[in-house]
Structures are given as C-alpha cells and as structure tokens.
Short mmCIF file of C-alpha atoms in Angstrom, two decimals:
data_model
loop_
_atom_site.label_atom_id
_atom_site.label_comp_id
_atom_site.label_asym_id
_atom_site.label_seq_id
_atom_site.Cartn_x
_atom_site.Cartn_y
_atom_site.Cartn_z
CA MET A 93 0.01 0.16 -0.04
CA PRO A 94 1.46 3.44 -0.56
CA SER A 95 1.74 5.81 2.30
CA SER A 96 -1.33 7.87 3.41
CA LEU A 97 1.01 10.45 3.49
CA LEU A 98 2.30 10.68 -0.35
CA LEU A 99 -1.13 9.62 -1.00
CA LEU A 100 -2.96 12.67 0.65
CA LEU A 101 -0.19 15.06 -1.26
CA LEU A 102 -0.92 13.32 -4.60
CA LEU A 103 -4.77 13.47 -4.10
CA SER A 104 -4.64 17.42 -3.21
CA LEU A 105 -2.37 18.16 -6.25
CA GLY A 106 -5.04 16.83 -8.01
CA SER A 107 -7.87 18.07 -6.25
CA ILE A 108 -5.72 21.60 -7.59
CA ALA A 109 -5.42 20.78 -10.52
CA GLN A 110 -9.07 20.25 -11.48
CA ALA A 111 -9.88 23.25 -9.78
CA GLN A 112 -7.67 25.19 -12.59
CA LEU A 113 -9.72 24.01 -15.55
CA PRO A 114 -12.24 26.19 -17.68
CA ALA A 115 -16.57 25.17 -16.58
CA GLY A 116 -17.33 22.49 -18.00
CA ALA A 117 -13.96 21.10 -18.86
CA ILE A 118 -14.49 17.71 -16.49
CA ASP A 119 -16.06 14.39 -17.20
CA THR A 120 -18.33 14.51 -14.19
CA THR A 121 -19.23 11.16 -15.12
CA ALA A 122 -16.05 9.30 -15.42
CA PRO A 123 -14.85 7.49 -12.24
CA PRO A 124 -12.95 9.48 -9.93
CA ARG A 125 -8.64 9.33 -11.11
CA THR A 126 -6.18 8.30 -8.46
CA ALA A 127 -3.06 8.68 -8.24
CA PRO A 128 -0.56 6.49 -10.04
CA GLN A 129 1.87 4.44 -7.63
CA ASP A 130 5.35 4.72 -7.56
CA PRO A 131 6.01 0.94 -9.48
CA LEU A 132 9.00 0.27 -7.07
CA ARG A 133 6.91 0.97 -4.41
CA ALA A 134 4.28 -1.11 -5.64
CA GLN A 135 6.89 -3.73 -5.63
CA ALA A 136 7.95 -3.23 -1.78
CA ASN A 137 4.47 -3.62 -0.81
CA GLU A 138 3.61 -6.86 -2.73
CA ALA A 139 7.21 -7.84 -1.28
CA LEU A 140 6.02 -6.97 2.50
CA ASP A 141 2.58 -8.88 2.12
CA LYS A 142 4.46 -12.12 0.66
CA GLN A 143 6.99 -11.87 3.80
CA ASP A 144 9.81 -11.46 1.08
CA TYR A 145 11.50 -9.19 3.35
CA PRO A 146 15.14 -9.25 1.32
CA THR A 147 13.22 -8.31 -2.01
CA ALA A 148 11.31 -5.75 -0.12
CA LEU A 149 14.78 -4.65 1.62
CA LYS A 150 16.54 -3.81 -1.49
CA LEU A 151 13.50 -1.74 -3.09
CA LEU A 152 12.71 0.08 -0.22
CA THR A 153 16.46 1.31 0.55
CA THR A 154 16.41 2.61 -3.30
CA LEU A 155 13.02 4.44 -2.63
CA ALA A 156 14.09 5.79 0.85
CA GLU A 157 17.43 7.34 -0.98
CA THR A 158 15.16 9.69 -2.71
CA PRO A 159 13.77 12.93 -1.08
CA PRO A 160 12.04 14.04 0.38
CA THR A 161 11.67 11.98 3.41
CA ASP A 162 8.80 9.71 3.82
CA ALA A 163 8.08 8.81 7.71
CA HIS A 164 6.09 5.94 6.26
CA LEU A 165 8.34 4.48 3.49
CA LEU A 166 10.86 4.72 6.32
CA TYR A 167 8.85 2.64 9.03
CA ASP A 168 8.35 0.17 5.77
CA LEU A 169 12.32 -0.13 5.63
CA ALA A 170 12.97 -0.25 9.18
CA PHE A 171 10.24 -3.07 9.46
CA ALA A 172 12.11 -5.06 6.84
CA GLN A 173 15.34 -4.93 8.59
CA ASP A 174 14.00 -5.70 11.88
CA ALA A 175 12.51 -8.59 10.35
CA LEU A 176 15.77 -9.90 8.75
CA ASP A 177 17.27 -9.02 12.18
CA GLN A 178 19.44 -6.43 11.13
CA THR A 179 18.76 -4.85 14.65
CA THR A 180 21.07 -1.67 14.77
CA ALA A 181 19.98 -0.45 11.13
CA ALA A 182 16.59 -1.53 11.92
CA GLU A 183 16.61 0.80 14.85
CA ALA A 184 18.06 3.95 13.20
CA THR A 185 15.43 3.88 10.50
CA TYR A 186 12.76 3.66 12.87
CA ARG A 187 14.41 7.12 14.63
CA ARG A 188 14.59 8.41 11.39
CA SER A 189 10.66 7.52 10.78
CA ALA A 190 9.85 9.11 13.96
CA ALA A 191 11.79 12.15 13.53
CA ALA A 192 9.98 12.95 10.17
CA ASP A 193 6.56 12.66 11.44
CA PRO A 194 6.61 13.00 15.29
CA THR A 195 2.77 12.19 14.79
CA TYR A 196 3.32 8.49 13.43
CA PHE A 197 2.97 6.15 16.42
CA ASP A 198 3.98 2.89 14.53
CA PRO A 199 7.81 3.47 14.60
CA HIS A 200 7.15 4.30 18.27
CA LEU A 201 5.86 1.67 18.93
CA ALA A 202 8.05 -1.05 16.88
CA LEU A 203 11.47 1.13 17.66
CA GLY A 204 9.72 0.13 21.85
CA LEU A 205 9.49 -3.01 21.18
CA LEU A 206 12.79 -3.69 19.16
CA LEU A 207 14.46 -2.13 21.94
CA ALA A 208 13.11 -4.23 25.25
CA ARG A 209 13.82 -7.16 22.99
CA SER A 210 17.60 -5.40 23.26
CA GLY A 211 16.88 -5.19 27.44
CA ARG A 212 17.23 -1.54 26.55
CA LEU A 213 14.39 -1.55 28.31
CA SER A 214 14.46 2.66 30.24
CA ASP A 215 14.68 3.82 26.13
CA ALA A 216 11.66 1.14 25.19
CA HIS A 217 9.57 2.65 28.34
CA SER A 218 10.25 5.58 26.60
CA GLN A 219 9.54 5.18 23.18
CA LEU A 220 6.84 2.44 24.43
CA LEU A 221 4.60 5.64 26.52
CA THR A 222 5.08 8.27 23.86
CA ALA A 223 3.27 5.56 21.37
CA THR A 224 0.59 5.26 23.71
CA THR A 225 -0.02 9.24 23.46
CA LEU A 226 -0.44 9.18 19.91
CA SER A 227 -3.25 8.45 17.45
CA THR A 228 -3.87 5.37 15.62
CA ASP A 229 -7.01 3.22 13.92
CA ASN A 230 -5.86 0.65 15.33
CA PRO A 231 -6.79 0.01 18.99
CA ALA A 232 -4.76 -3.44 18.95
CA LEU A 233 -1.46 -1.71 18.79
CA LYS A 234 -2.62 0.64 21.09
CA ALA A 235 -3.41 -1.99 23.92
CA ARG A 236 0.23 -3.69 22.41
CA ALA A 237 2.00 -0.56 23.94
CA PHE A 238 0.33 -0.36 27.00
CA ARG A 239 0.81 -4.13 27.42
CA ALA A 240 4.59 -3.95 26.78
CA LEU A 241 4.77 -1.07 29.44
CA ALA A 242 3.19 -3.10 32.23
CA ARG A 243 6.05 -6.14 31.24
CA ILE A 244 8.72 -3.44 31.44
CA ASP A 245 7.24 -1.73 34.84
CA GLN A 246 5.88 -5.57 36.35
CA THR A 247 9.11 -5.75 38.76
CA SER A 248 10.14 -2.50 38.99
CA ASN A 249 6.82 -0.62 39.41
CA PRO A 250 3.77 -3.26 39.73
CA SER A 251 1.71 -0.43 40.58
CA ALA A 252 1.41 1.24 37.56
CA ALA A 253 1.73 -2.29 35.54
CA SER A 254 -1.52 -2.84 36.69
CA ASP A 255 -2.82 0.96 35.48
CA GLU A 256 -0.85 -0.15 32.48
CA LEU A 257 -2.66 -3.27 31.66
CA LEU A 258 -5.96 -1.88 32.62
CA SER A 259 -5.70 0.48 29.95
CA ALA A 260 -4.86 -2.08 27.63
CA ILE A 261 -8.47 -3.95 28.47
CA LYS A 262 -9.86 -1.05 27.91
CA ILE A 263 -9.37 -0.97 24.27
CA SER A 264 -9.00 -4.89 23.60
CA PRO A 265 -10.34 -7.78 24.44
CA GLU A 266 -9.00 -9.48 27.69
CA THR A 267 -6.33 -12.31 26.96
CA PRO A 268 -5.34 -15.37 29.32
CA ASP A 269 -2.10 -13.10 29.03
CA ASP A 270 -3.31 -10.32 30.57
CA ILE A 271 -5.13 -12.47 33.50
CA LEU A 272 -1.56 -14.26 34.07
CA LEU A 273 0.35 -11.30 34.50
CA SER A 274 -2.21 -9.43 37.36
CA GLY A 275 -1.78 -12.41 39.02
CA GLU A 276 1.87 -11.87 38.87
CA LEU A 277 1.44 -8.26 39.84
CA ALA A 278 -0.50 -8.61 42.69
CA GLU A 279 1.58 -11.33 43.73
CA ALA A 280 4.30 -8.51 43.25
CA SER A 281 2.55 -6.15 44.92
CA GLY A 282 2.13 -8.53 48.73
CA ASP A 283 -1.58 -9.62 47.53
CA PRO A 284 -1.15 -13.09 47.21
CA THR A 285 -5.00 -13.96 47.71
CA ALA A 286 -5.89 -12.04 44.46
CA ALA A 287 -2.90 -13.67 42.56
CA GLU A 288 -4.23 -17.11 43.28
CA LEU A 289 -7.39 -16.38 42.61
CA ALA A 290 -6.31 -14.71 39.00
CA TYR A 291 -4.15 -18.10 38.14
CA ARG A 292 -6.98 -20.16 39.11
CA ARG A 293 -9.84 -17.88 36.77
CA LEU A 294 -7.01 -18.73 33.92
CA LEU A 295 -7.35 -22.34 34.94
CA ALA A 296 -10.59 -22.43 35.29
CA VAL A 297 -11.36 -21.08 31.38
CA ASP A 298 -7.84 -22.93 30.32
CA PRO A 299 -7.19 -26.07 32.26
CA GLN A 300 -4.42 -26.62 29.78
CA ASN A 301 -2.50 -23.51 30.72
CA HIS A 302 0.84 -24.17 32.59
CA ASP A 303 1.64 -21.29 32.82
CA ALA A 304 -0.80 -20.68 35.53
CA THR A 305 -0.05 -23.90 36.53
CA ALA A 306 3.55 -22.90 37.21
CA ALA A 307 2.41 -19.84 38.59
CA LEU A 308 -0.16 -21.05 40.66
CA THR A 309 2.18 -24.08 41.98
CA HIS A 310 5.32 -21.01 42.94
CA LEU A 311 2.62 -19.12 44.62
CA LEU A 312 1.72 -22.45 46.75
CA LEU A 313 5.57 -23.60 47.25
CA HIS A 314 6.30 -19.95 48.65
CA GLN A 315 2.96 -20.10 50.89
CA GLN A 316 4.77 -23.73 52.57
CA ARG A 317 1.59 -25.61 51.19
CA PRO A 318 3.31 -28.13 49.19
CA ASP A 319 0.89 -30.70 48.94
CA GLN A 320 -1.40 -28.73 47.07
CA ALA A 321 1.36 -27.87 44.80
CA GLU A 322 1.73 -31.37 44.28
CA ALA A 323 -1.90 -32.37 43.70
CA LEU A 324 -1.79 -29.77 41.40
CA LEU A 325 1.29 -30.47 39.39
CA THR A 326 0.67 -34.40 39.11
CA THR A 327 -2.67 -33.59 37.60
CA ALA A 328 -0.88 -31.41 34.95
CA LEU A 329 1.62 -33.80 33.81
CA ALA A 330 -1.39 -36.59 33.44
CA LYS A 331 -2.12 -34.75 30.45
CA ASP A 332 1.03 -33.04 29.59
CA PRO A 333 3.62 -36.01 30.84
CA ASP A 334 6.40 -34.42 28.70
CA ASN A 335 5.88 -30.54 29.75
CA PRO A 336 9.21 -29.33 31.24
CA THR A 337 8.30 -26.59 33.43
CA LEU A 338 6.19 -28.60 35.26
CA ASN A 339 8.80 -31.52 35.68
CA ALA A 340 11.39 -29.32 36.55
CA GLN A 341 9.19 -27.73 39.50
CA LEU A 342 7.88 -31.18 40.49
CA ALA A 343 11.39 -32.58 41.01
CA SER A 344 12.66 -29.54 42.88
CA LEU A 345 8.98 -30.21 45.00
CA TYR A 346 10.67 -33.76 45.81
CA GLU A 347 13.98 -32.52 46.26
CA GLN A 348 12.48 -29.83 49.31
CA GLN A 349 10.28 -32.59 50.41
CA GLY A 350 13.80 -34.84 50.72
CA LYS A 351 11.97 -37.33 48.02
CA THR A 352 15.50 -37.73 45.68
CA ALA A 353 14.52 -41.21 44.47
CA GLN A 354 11.23 -39.90 43.08
CA ALA A 355 12.75 -36.63 41.75
CA ILE A 356 15.72 -38.39 40.16
CA PRO A 357 13.45 -40.22 37.02
CA LEU A 358 11.73 -36.81 36.34
CA ALA A 359 15.27 -34.74 36.68
CA ALA A 360 16.98 -38.10 34.45
CA LYS A 361 14.06 -37.73 31.80
CA LEU A 362 13.94 -33.40 31.49
CA HIS A 363 18.46 -33.97 31.02
CA ALA A 364 17.85 -36.25 28.58
CA ALA A 365 15.67 -34.01 26.20
CA HIS A 366 17.42 -31.08 27.45
CA PRO A 367 20.91 -31.95 27.38
CA GLU A 368 22.14 -28.36 27.00
CA ASP A 369 19.96 -26.84 29.75
CA PRO A 370 22.94 -26.23 32.49
CA SER A 371 19.19 -25.69 35.14
CA ILE A 372 18.36 -28.75 34.46
CA THR A 373 22.30 -30.24 34.33
CA ARG A 374 22.48 -28.67 37.43
CA LEU A 375 19.56 -30.20 39.22
CA LEU A 376 19.88 -33.73 38.19
CA ALA A 377 24.12 -33.03 39.76
CA ARG A 378 22.71 -32.56 42.67
CA LEU A 379 19.93 -35.24 43.21
CA TYR A 380 22.32 -37.66 42.54
CA SER A 381 25.56 -36.10 44.88
CA ARG A 382 22.23 -35.84 47.63
CA ASN A 383 21.20 -39.54 46.58
CA GLN A 384 25.16 -40.57 47.35
CA GLN A 385 25.37 -41.50 43.16
CA TYR A 386 29.00 -39.35 43.31
CA ASP A 387 30.11 -41.13 39.94
CA GLN A 388 26.94 -40.21 37.94
CA ALA A 389 27.06 -36.42 39.46
CA ALA A 390 31.10 -35.81 38.63
CA PRO A 391 30.88 -35.77 34.70
CA LEU A 392 27.53 -33.50 35.09
CA TYR A 393 28.89 -31.20 37.36
CA ALA A 394 32.16 -31.76 34.53
CA ALA A 395 30.21 -30.40 31.94
CA LEU A 396 28.75 -27.79 33.88
CA LEU A 397 31.88 -26.31 34.37
CA ALA A 398 33.38 -26.58 31.15
CA LYS A 399 30.79 -23.52 30.36
CA SER A 400 30.51 -22.09 33.77
CA SER A 401 34.28 -22.08 35.22
CA GLN A 402 33.85 -19.00 37.64
CA ASP A 403 30.54 -20.12 39.59
CA PRO A 404 31.87 -20.37 43.20
CA THR A 405 29.17 -22.36 44.79
CA LEU A 406 29.26 -24.90 40.98
CA LEU A 407 32.68 -25.19 41.80
CA ASP A 408 31.94 -26.10 45.76
CA ASP A 409 29.41 -28.78 44.65
CA SER A 410 31.61 -30.34 42.10
CA ALA A 411 34.22 -30.38 44.80
CA ASP A 412 31.87 -32.07 47.36
CA VAL A 413 31.45 -34.30 45.05
CA GLN A 414 35.32 -35.11 44.12
CA ILE A 415 35.90 -35.17 48.28
CA HIS A 416 33.40 -38.39 48.53
CA LEU A 417 34.84 -39.98 45.40
CA LYS A 418 38.39 -39.34 47.16
CA ASN A 419 39.86 -37.69 44.27
CA PHE A 420 41.24 -34.99 46.98
CA ALA A 421 43.91 -33.21 44.55
CA GLU A 422 41.11 -32.11 42.40
CA ALA A 423 38.73 -30.97 44.84
CA GLU A 424 41.62 -28.84 46.54
CA VAL A 425 41.79 -27.29 43.15
CA LEU A 426 38.37 -26.72 42.08
CA LEU A 427 38.18 -24.68 45.84
CA LYS A 428 40.86 -22.96 45.75
CA ARG A 429 39.59 -21.46 42.75
CA ALA A 430 35.97 -20.80 44.18
CA VAL A 431 37.27 -19.08 47.79
CA ALA A 432 39.29 -16.97 45.63
CA GLN A 433 36.69 -15.22 44.77
CA SER A 434 35.02 -14.95 48.09
CA SER A 435 32.70 -12.09 46.89
CA ALA A 436 31.10 -13.76 44.36
CA PHE A 437 29.18 -16.53 46.56
CA PRO A 438 25.49 -15.77 47.25
CA THR A 439 26.39 -15.86 51.49
CA LYS A 440 28.67 -15.72 53.83
CA GLU A 441 27.84 -18.98 54.75
CA ASP A 442 28.29 -20.38 51.25
CA LEU A 443 31.99 -19.16 51.44
CA GLY A 444 32.53 -20.71 55.21
CA GLN A 445 31.01 -24.22 53.45
CA ALA A 446 33.75 -23.76 50.67
CA ALA A 447 36.16 -22.73 53.01
CA SER A 448 35.48 -25.91 55.15
CA HIS A 449 35.22 -28.59 52.61
CA LEU A 450 38.46 -26.92 51.10
CA ALA A 451 40.30 -27.39 54.75
CA PHE A 452 39.31 -31.08 54.50
CA ALA A 453 40.39 -31.82 51.12
CA ALA A 454 43.62 -30.20 51.49
CA SER A 455 44.27 -32.52 54.82
CA ALA A 456 43.62 -35.43 52.95
CA ASN A 457 45.61 -34.30 50.22
CA ASN A 458 48.35 -33.62 52.73
CA ASP A 459 48.85 -30.14 52.46
CA PRO A 460 48.85 -28.43 55.67
CA THR A 461 49.32 -25.27 54.50
CA THR A 462 46.73 -24.87 52.66
CA THR A 463 44.51 -26.45 55.28
CA LEU A 464 45.40 -23.63 57.54
CA GLN A 465 44.12 -20.78 55.57
CA ALA A 466 41.24 -22.55 54.36
CA LEU A 467 40.51 -22.11 58.38
CA THR A 468 41.12 -19.04 58.65
CA ILE A 469 38.81 -18.08 55.65
CA ARG A 470 36.01 -20.05 57.28
CA GLY A 471 37.01 -18.37 60.63
CA THR A 472 36.01 -14.81 59.12
CA VAL A 473 32.49 -16.60 58.33
CA LEU A 474 31.47 -19.45 60.66
CA PRO A 475 32.23 -20.03 64.59
CA GLN A 476 34.62 -22.81 65.35
CA SER A 477 33.51 -26.27 65.56
CA PRO A 478 35.05 -29.69 66.58
CA SER A 479 35.85 -30.78 62.77
CA SER A 480 37.82 -27.25 62.38
CA LEU A 481 39.27 -27.51 65.47
CA PHE A 482 40.55 -30.82 64.77
CA LEU A 483 41.68 -30.02 60.58
CA SER A 484 43.62 -26.76 62.45
CA ALA A 485 44.93 -29.62 65.05
CA THR A 486 46.79 -32.27 62.84
CA ALA A 487 47.48 -29.34 60.28
CA HIS A 488 50.02 -27.30 63.07
CA ASP A 489 50.77 -31.01 63.75
CA LYS A 490 52.32 -31.97 60.19
CA LEU A 491 54.06 -28.52 60.70
CA HIS A 492 55.75 -30.15 63.79
CA HIS A 493 53.86 -26.43 65.55
CA THR A 494 54.22 -29.04 68.65
CA LYS A 495 52.53 -25.86 71.12
CA GLN A 496 49.74 -25.03 68.93
CA ALA A 497 48.74 -28.54 68.08
CA THR A 498 48.78 -29.50 71.39
CA ASP A 499 46.19 -26.36 72.14
CA LEU A 500 43.99 -27.44 69.58
CA TYR A 501 43.55 -31.06 70.21
CA LYS A 502 42.60 -30.39 73.86
CA GLN A 503 40.00 -27.76 72.70
CA PHE A 504 38.89 -30.21 70.08
CA LEU A 505 38.83 -32.84 72.60
CA SER A 506 36.73 -30.85 75.24
CA VAL A 507 33.73 -30.05 72.79
CA ALA A 508 33.98 -33.35 70.65
CA ASN A 509 31.89 -35.55 73.61
CA GLY A 510 32.31 -38.92 71.89
CA GLN A 511 30.73 -37.31 68.56
CA PHE A 512 33.73 -38.05 66.37
CA PRO A 513 35.43 -41.74 68.02
CA ASP A 514 38.05 -42.08 65.67
CA GLU A 515 39.27 -38.42 65.73
CA GLU A 516 38.63 -38.45 69.45
CA TRP A 517 41.33 -41.52 69.37
CA GLU A 518 43.91 -40.06 67.13
CA ALA A 519 43.92 -36.73 69.06
CA ARG A 520 44.58 -38.72 72.15
CA HIS A 521 46.99 -40.74 70.85
CA ARG A 522 48.60 -37.51 68.76
CA LEU A 523 49.12 -35.82 72.60
CA LEU A 524 51.09 -38.35 74.04
CA THR A 525 52.78 -38.66 71.56
CA LEU A 526 53.72 -34.86 71.46
CA GLU A 527 54.17 -34.89 75.17
CA HIS A 528 57.44 -37.09 75.01
CA LEU A 529 58.76 -34.72 72.25
CA LYS A 530 58.28 -31.80 74.62
#
C-alpha cells in the first residue's frame, strides 16, 4: 500500500489541478482518477505482503535514497530490516521515521518493542509511553504498547503496570496472558490472595495453561502449601507428561521434601530431552549427589564447569563430589578457585562451607598450609566447630607446631563429647606422642 502521507499529497495536487480547468471541462460521469503509484513502491508493498523481506529491503532502500523524506516509507524499510534481524539498522531507521513525522504511531511502537527485546528497557519505556499518547486507527496496536509497558514495569513498578494493563484491557479484549500478568502483578504487590484468584480464574477457562499452573505452583510453594502444589502438578502432568517446566517444578518439590528417589527419574528424563539446559543439568547433578550417586554426578558437574568455570557454588558442589570419590587433589584445585573469589558467593555461609571443604580436601591431600589458610577464611564467617578444631590441630601437627597442635587437640577433645570416636582416639594418641617430644 502507498503511504497515507504520499497519497494525500497526490490527491490534493490533483484537486488543485482540477480547480484550474475551465468550467465544463471535467467529465463528472467518469470514475474518479487516483494518483499513480510508484512501480518500485508497489513492488515493495507486494514483497512485504508476501513476507519477502530481502526483496522488500532492496526496493525500499532504493526508494529511501530519494528525497523528500517519507515517514511511512522509512517505517516499511525499518520493518524489513527488523524482520531480517538487522537490529542496529532497524533502530536507526525507526528513529528516522519517527523524526520525519513525530505524530506517527507505528515507529514508536516498533522501536519500543525492538529496544525491549534488546534489553534496553529504559529507552524502550520512553518510546512505548510516547506511542500511547499518539493517535492510531488500530486500537489493538495501542493496547500492545500498554501491555509492553506493563511488562517492563512489572518488577520495578507493579502499580503502574496494573494501570497500564487496565488501559490495554479497556481498548481490546482481555487475553489469557492478561489474566496471568494480573496475577503476577498482584503477587509482586504483596497480594497473594488476588494472585491465586487470578491464576485459578485462568485455569478455570484454560485448564491446559501451563504458565498458570507453574505460577500457581510457585505461589503455593512460597506459602508452604506443598501438598496442594504437588496435587496441582501431578494433575497437569497426567495430561502433558513431557512438559519441561512442570516436570522441573515437581522434581524440585520432591527435592525440597527429601524425596530424592522420586525426583531423580523426573530430572533424568528432563536432562535427556534438554541436555544443554544448565539448570536441568545442575538439578540432576545435585540429586545424584544427595542420593550418593557421586559417579553419576561427577560428569554432569564437569560439563557445567566447562561452560561456567567461575561459578563458586558450582565449583564447591563439584569439589564435594570429588571429595566423596576420594579425588582430594582435584577437589582442592576446584576449591582454591572457588574461595579465591569470596565476594562472589551468594552468602557468607556458602563461603564458609566451601572453605570447610577446602580445609578437609587439603588435609586429606597432605597440604597443611592450605588447610590452615582455608580455616582462616572459614573463621571469618563461621564459628569454630569440633571438625575445624581437629583439622587445625592436625595441620599444625604436620607442620611440627607442637604447642599449637597440643592446644588445639585439647580444645577439640573438650567439645567432641564422643561424637567423633576415630578423631578423638587420634587426638589422644597424638597428645601422648607430643608430650614425649617436649
């Protein structure tokens, strides 16, 4: 189709020409003549209609080189560039279109959506907000602008997002995604009751809506209602047994409940279907580890580390498996990398656990210096424990620090209280030996 601006211009020129003709010179019985369309533009429009974007791009690029600037032609060019994933060029051309006609709705909406896809949410928000203030003869497109704004504001400003969603629903029919978003916004606003009602309303009209099932499951788990969550998931999975999201949720639920044996088959099936998904791989590795299937967990952790070598908790989890497999040297290497980036751990407790693992691995690997270094790190975030006292004592003992070893063995025995019979026997034996060395 020719742009409306060009068509109006040609029509107005035709009217002026007619007004200058002498009276009676116009055949009023003849059909009205329309302005001829540029053949290239007609071909470009035809290519766009057929979604032949390479051809449309070639033709529109040629047309856009000829002044004057046509906002609608530039928009079509940007649309073709966007469809061909020429994101940088499309952004620039959308901006040229909007500048050529600031009242033109379409380029603002398209540019806002492009920027949102690129993660530039602040700039996207500005363009979409502008679009909602402009006139368009397509209410569905304006509703789309409001919905996109609501998605952007969902986390940072749920109240504004709710208003934007309401504005969208006022000018276009409510969709299942709208109901889902209303529940998510209610949840973000601290209204779990309204959120649950929204999710259940959506499931009432669309029982197979797995997004609603997943959202309601997440809400029920957050509210400590695992039995209801499990019933919801098992019902949904009976109708769609291979759904990855629902299987992952049920496996995670079983993991939280300590039902490792029930969780493993679900996670293994997911991993077989999605071997490149790191979250699924990590879930299965964790389950294998908790079920003491360390030989099966180890290669999964190795695959994860090959793609995310600096994740400290992943390094710690992998090293813990190697410790159980008695690969202490390998575990020590992994744990040194982990504790070297102490600020990257999610919590201080996570750092303390990794340092504890390093102290144990280094001790088993006959590396008393690293053992003491690890215990020093642990001591900054966790209180002393019988295990840490024993490891510290044996490390000083190996380094021939007789006084420190003696004091620490005694401290360990004073708090062990029969919980560590093998270590307590060793501590008493070493104390006798150290006494003879004085």
